[in-house]
Structures are given as structure tokens and as C-alpha cells.
């Protein structure tokens, strides 16, 4: 799996896919870098989605690496099940555990990439003592639970803060953003520091999913050209 932080990686969220035809929808997003798999427990967030059995089925249906986003109250207990199911990246919420280092270490020991997520109201400073131990930081740009919400603009400031924290610590985890991402705002999101863009409705509500992925990627990469 690539950890090239200069590339813009696209992760379509299957939350917005046609779940009764998921295998066909997965084929239409084969040009993506990750399949974003949203796990919601009806407790950490007010919605319920997929479990480890579904993740194993997705793994069997696609060669695209799976990025599991655990919006659950008990990552300490449930992470092993998602690792066993074959997740390539497992991202847990910092707000959901008192033992973030232990959870991150458990993920890495299994050979997967460890990601830590923060909700819109969680300040970036909370990442200070975990950032050295993860492969990915996920900045939520909506309050998690549902697809199709509006991007919260203060997320851009948070992305810049994460980027600064990474350079202070001399680490370069992937910086992922999730919620309300589209071709229209991808450039400014990447300019602020993100290099993994999750997109649910912007990909799966498009007629041509491959074209939507390419358009979001191109918009994100144009921010890299601004920097160069
Ligand atoms: C929200 C989920 C997202 C969601 C994004 O709680 O974590 O991954 O699918 O959907 P869009 O891209 O439609 O905002
Ligand atoms: Zn997500």
C-alpha cells in the first residue's frame, strides 16, 4: 500500500452506494485508492451500518484496499474483528477510547495501517501525543453519522494545524478528510494539507463514478501544483 504523501488518494464511501448491488458498485470504483467502509454502531453515532462480516464480503469483491472508519464506542474491543476481516487501514475515533496508543499498536501489530479520527468539535491539540504512533489522521469535516452533509469550513484550519503538528514532529501520516468533499472544494482541502479525500455522495450519486473519482483527484492535485 502506498504511503506517498504527495499523491492525492481518493476513498469512495460505500455508505452512499447501492447496497443491494454493492458488488457492481465496487467494480465501478476500481480506479480509487481505497474503499472507505463506514462502521456505525447506533451509539457513538446516531446511525447503524456494517459489521466485520460485511467487510470480509467487500474484501472478497474488490482488490482496492479497504479503509475502515470505526464510528463506534468500543474500538478497544472491536478492532480485532475488523483486522481479522481484512481491513487494510483501521481508523478509530480518539473520542471513543481512553487507550489510543494501545489501539493503534494493536492495529499495527496486525500489519494494518493505524488511523486516528477527530470529530469537528475535537481540537487538533488532542492529537499531540498520538500523532507519532499512527499512519493516518482523519479530520472529520461533518459530524459523523450520515452521508450527504455540508462540509464544515473550520475543518480547513484544522487541516493546516495537523500539517504543522506533523512537521513539528517530523512525521508524515496520511491526512484524510471525510464529509462534504466534492470536486468543488477538493482543491482548497488539499491546499490546507489533506492527501486522502473520502467522498460518498460525490462519487456514488454521479452517473459515471470513474469520472467523478478522476475529477475529485484532479481538483485535489491542482492544489499540489499551487504549492510547487
Ligand atoms: C459520515 C461518514 C462519511 C460519509 C461521507 O459520517 O463517515 O464517510 O460517507 O459522505 P459524503 O461524502 O456524502 O459527505
Ligand atoms: Zn467515514
Coordinates of N, CA, C and O and ligand atoms in Angstrom, one line a residue, residues 13 15 36-40 69 71 138 140 178-179 198, ligand 2:
X13 N -16.8 6.4 -0.3 CA -17.5 5.8 0.9 C -18.7 5.0 0.4 O -19.7 5.6 -0.2
X15 N -21.1 4.0 1.9 CA -22.3 4.4 2.6 C -23.4 4.9 1.6 O -24.6 4.7 1.8
X36 N -13.7 3.2 1.2 CA -14.0 3.7 2.6 C -15.2 3.0 3.1 O -16.3 3.1 2.6
X37 N -15.0 2.3 4.3 CA -16.0 1.5 4.9 C -16.4 2.0 6.2 O -15.7 2.0 7.2
X38 N -17.6 2.6 6.3 CA -18.1 3.3 7.4 C -18.8 2.4 8.4 O -19.9 1.9 8.1
X39 N -18.2 2.2 9.6 CA -18.9 1.4 10.6 C -19.5 2.3 11.6 O -18.8 3.1 12.3
X40 N -20.8 2.1 11.8 CA -21.6 3.0 12.7 C -22.3 2.0 13.7 O -22.9 1.0 13.2
X69 N -13.5 2.9 8.7 CA -13.7 4.1 9.6 C -14.6 3.7 10.7 O -15.8 3.5 10.5
X71 N -16.8 4.3 13.6 CA -17.6 5.3 14.4 C -18.3 4.5 15.5 O -19.5 4.3 15.4
X138 N -7.4 11.3 10.6 CA -8.7 11.7 9.9 C -9.4 12.9 10.5 O -9.7 12.8 11.7
X140 N -12.5 14.9 10.6 CA -13.9 14.8 10.2 C -14.4 16.2 9.9 O -14.3 17.2 10.7
X178 N -13.1 13.8 5.7 CA -14.3 13.0 5.5 C -15.5 13.8 5.8 O -15.7 14.2 6.9
X179 N -16.3 14.0 4.7 CA -17.6 14.7 4.9 C -17.7 15.9 4.1 O -17.0 16.9 4.2
X198 N -12.1 11.4 1.3 CA -13.2 10.5 1.3 C -14.4 11.2 0.6 O -14.6 12.4 0.8
Ligands
LIG2 ZN1 -16.3 7.9 7.0

